[in-house]
């Protein structure tokens, strides 16, 4: 249980706005370590840099500084990607396909043969309670159905490591419970889970470890049992609020000293 | 992998209503051409054929440009690209798969339009005399359209559909006007403007050149078939262009971030 599945050191990511090449530091000196079989919940207010972190881990963005190892490889490595599942934030899928065609297409990208693809598609549609909608075009799916299909898509290759960006947003209470159960099931199967979320009760149920991002910096990190057992915090939410408040306070006192946070409004939509 | 992406792209294009709208206009234009053609005094079949092939090329180009410029752009815009780039496939497989998917769609529509046109001719003349040269011509048109698809694919990896459309149309047109570079070079030589001459020659060299292909196609309709060498040259030229364009598209797709 000491094998690091995700290892990040000193990760910095600058975004550049197109015209003026204005720099915005979305991530600032992030360190992370997630071990095999662990579930890690990345928390933080809107615009904190959670999605940016996942995109960097998946090789969709290139780091400005720092090192990233995922499953022992650099991000975006094909061999590693074969063992990874990913659900993007607010996923959008090929509207012209049906749900089963969609899953079948992704199964093909993992080089699965026809029989396996068929079996896997059926199994996953059942798992996310979309069996009845399997042949309907995705165009006609509701937001929650899309989210469920997204989860199914992320599990198509029976991944060792799953990245989920807000898997429980946009769902009804039943959907949220279903997704939570699926995540608990994955955990039981020994998969490593890395996910972003605002649903703190779910995070508490699922995660071993949480990290709280604020303005691109990790302002708190710890094991959920320690945080909630310590007595200081009854709920994860109290911990979260406390960290964000004190960090925001510090940020104010420093008189906006961090030179890269130029677009302040963008960083604090909430 | 390439096959899966190509098949999915093909499915996307044939489920696109825009395609059928364009095809309906193509059919109407073909019929209109035949009607006007038969009103002309000498009722020359050759005129009809040229008009028909022109219609097929134009509408094939419209399909290639319209669908092609959206090809990669739509995946980026709708963020479905996130799902693709996080799968264990190479960027060149993605780009090539996209290209072949649309190429297959254009293949089907190109020859379907050709068949429709041949039937109209048959209705007019009662014979299939021009079927063979027509088939040769359609194949060359398809070759030309492949180039248009590749240009559109290339631009769609970094530009918006509107910009891509303008650039692709522009290059396609330039491909048909490649003689103008020669004229420009000659003019520059006469005026002792070496820089302009060099520039014209350079452009003539790097810009797509569809002049030979068009000549061969014209000869074919007059039942003069090209030598294997000439045909080989025309095919090799287009293929080389395709490889270069797809390689450039891959490089762009590999270097860019997906946000
Ligand atoms: N391409 C980009 N160019 C410029 N700034 C960007 C870009 N992408 C993200 N940012 C900025 O980086 C910051 C972090 O964004 P990110 O999407 O990672 O936030 P998040 O934590 O996922 O927020 P949310 O909870 O709203 O999903 C934001 O302030 C955002 O405005
Ligand atoms: Mg986010």
PDB file of C-alpha atoms and ligand atoms in Angstrom, chain A residues 15-17 24 26 44-53 89 166 196 198 266-267 269, chain B residues 259, ligand 1:
ATOM      1  CA  UNK A  15      -2.715  30.234 -18.049  1.00  0.00           C
ATOM      2  CA  UNK A  16      -2.251  32.927 -20.623  1.00  0.00           C
ATOM      3  CA  UNK A  17      -5.108  35.018 -21.826  1.00  0.00           C
ATOM      4  CA  UNK A  24      -2.657  33.954 -14.531  1.00  0.00           C
ATOM      5  CA  UNK A  26      -3.957  28.788 -11.756  1.00  0.00           C
ATOM      6  CA  UNK A  44     -11.998  24.023  -3.237  1.00  0.00           C
ATOM      7  CA  UNK A  45     -14.184  26.934  -4.257  1.00  0.00           C
ATOM      8  CA  UNK A  46     -15.048  27.582  -7.877  1.00  0.00           C
ATOM      9  CA  UNK A  47     -11.990  28.585  -9.817  1.00  0.00           C
ATOM     10  CA  UNK A  48      -9.577  27.178  -7.247  1.00  0.00           C
ATOM     11  CA  UNK A  49      -7.771  25.065  -9.847  1.00  0.00           C
ATOM     12  CA  UNK A  50      -9.307  21.618  -9.386  1.00  0.00           C
ATOM     13  CA  UNK A  51     -10.126  20.978 -13.014  1.00  0.00           C
ATOM     14  CA  UNK A  52      -6.773  22.391 -14.027  1.00  0.00           C
ATOM     15  CA  UNK A  53      -5.102  19.857 -11.725  1.00  0.00           C
ATOM     16  CA  UNK A  89     -16.625  18.256 -15.904  1.00  0.00           C
ATOM     17  CA  UNK A 166     -17.524  16.605 -10.191  1.00  0.00           C
ATOM     18  CA  UNK A 196     -13.140  16.855  -7.571  1.00  0.00           C
ATOM     19  CA  UNK A 198     -18.371  20.244  -3.962  1.00  0.00           C
ATOM     20  CA  UNK A 266     -12.132  35.258 -12.362  1.00  0.00           C
ATOM     21  CA  UNK A 267     -10.752  33.546  -9.318  1.00  0.00           C
ATOM     22  CA  UNK A 269     -16.921  33.589  -8.733  1.00  0.00           C
TER      23      UNK A 269
ATOM     24  CA  UNK B 259      -8.840  23.495 -22.339  1.00  0.00           C
TER      25      UNK B 259
HETATM   26  N1  LIG C   1      -7.641  28.431 -20.490  1.00  0.00           N
HETATM   27  C1  LIG C   1      -7.619  29.254 -19.454  1.00  0.00           C
HETATM   28  N2  LIG C   1      -7.149  30.502 -19.605  1.00  0.00           N
HETATM   29  C2  LIG C   1      -7.101  31.352 -18.577  1.00  0.00           C
HETATM   30  N3  LIG C   1      -7.500  31.045 -17.342  1.00  0.00           N
HETATM   31  C3  LIG C   1      -7.977  29.814 -17.126  1.00  0.00           C
HETATM   32  C4  LIG C   1      -8.061  28.852 -18.158  1.00  0.00           C
HETATM   33  N4  LIG C   1      -8.582  27.724 -17.648  1.00  0.00           N
HETATM   34  C5  LIG C   1      -8.799  27.968 -16.352  1.00  0.00           C
HETATM   35  N5  LIG C   1      -8.429  29.236 -16.026  1.00  0.00           N
HETATM   36  C6  LIG C   1      -8.511  29.841 -14.696  1.00  0.00           C
HETATM   37  O1  LIG C   1      -7.870  28.997 -13.791  1.00  0.00           O
HETATM   38  C7  LIG C   1      -8.562  28.967 -12.577  1.00  0.00           C
HETATM   39  C8  LIG C   1      -8.828  27.557 -12.158  1.00  0.00           C
HETATM   40  O2  LIG C   1      -9.797  26.992 -13.009  1.00  0.00           O
HETATM   41  P1  LIG C   1     -10.368  25.532 -12.780  1.00  0.00           P
HETATM   42  O3  LIG C   1     -11.259  25.220 -13.919  1.00  0.00           O
HETATM   43  O4  LIG C   1      -9.238  24.609 -12.529  1.00  0.00           O
HETATM   44  O5  LIG C   1     -11.227  25.725 -11.456  1.00  0.00           O
HETATM   45  P2  LIG C   1     -12.047  24.646 -10.634  1.00  0.00           P
HETATM   46  O6  LIG C   1     -11.407  24.545  -9.312  1.00  0.00           O
HETATM   47  O7  LIG C   1     -12.219  23.406 -11.392  1.00  0.00           O
HETATM   48  O8  LIG C   1     -13.446  25.401 -10.464  1.00  0.00           O
HETATM   49  P3  LIG C   1     -14.954  24.829 -10.494  1.00  0.00           P
HETATM   50  O9  LIG C   1     -15.274  24.393  -9.124  1.00  0.00           O
HETATM   51  O10 LIG C   1     -15.752  26.042 -10.881  1.00  0.00           O
HETATM   52  O11 LIG C   1     -15.028  23.739 -11.509  1.00  0.00           O
HETATM   53  C9  LIG C   1      -9.811  29.807 -12.762  1.00  0.00           C
HETATM   54  O12 LIG C   1      -9.619  31.047 -12.151  1.00  0.00           O
HETATM   55  C10 LIG C   1      -9.942  29.975 -14.235  1.00  0.00           C
HETATM   56  O13 LIG C   1     -10.490  31.222 -14.544  1.00  0.00           O
END
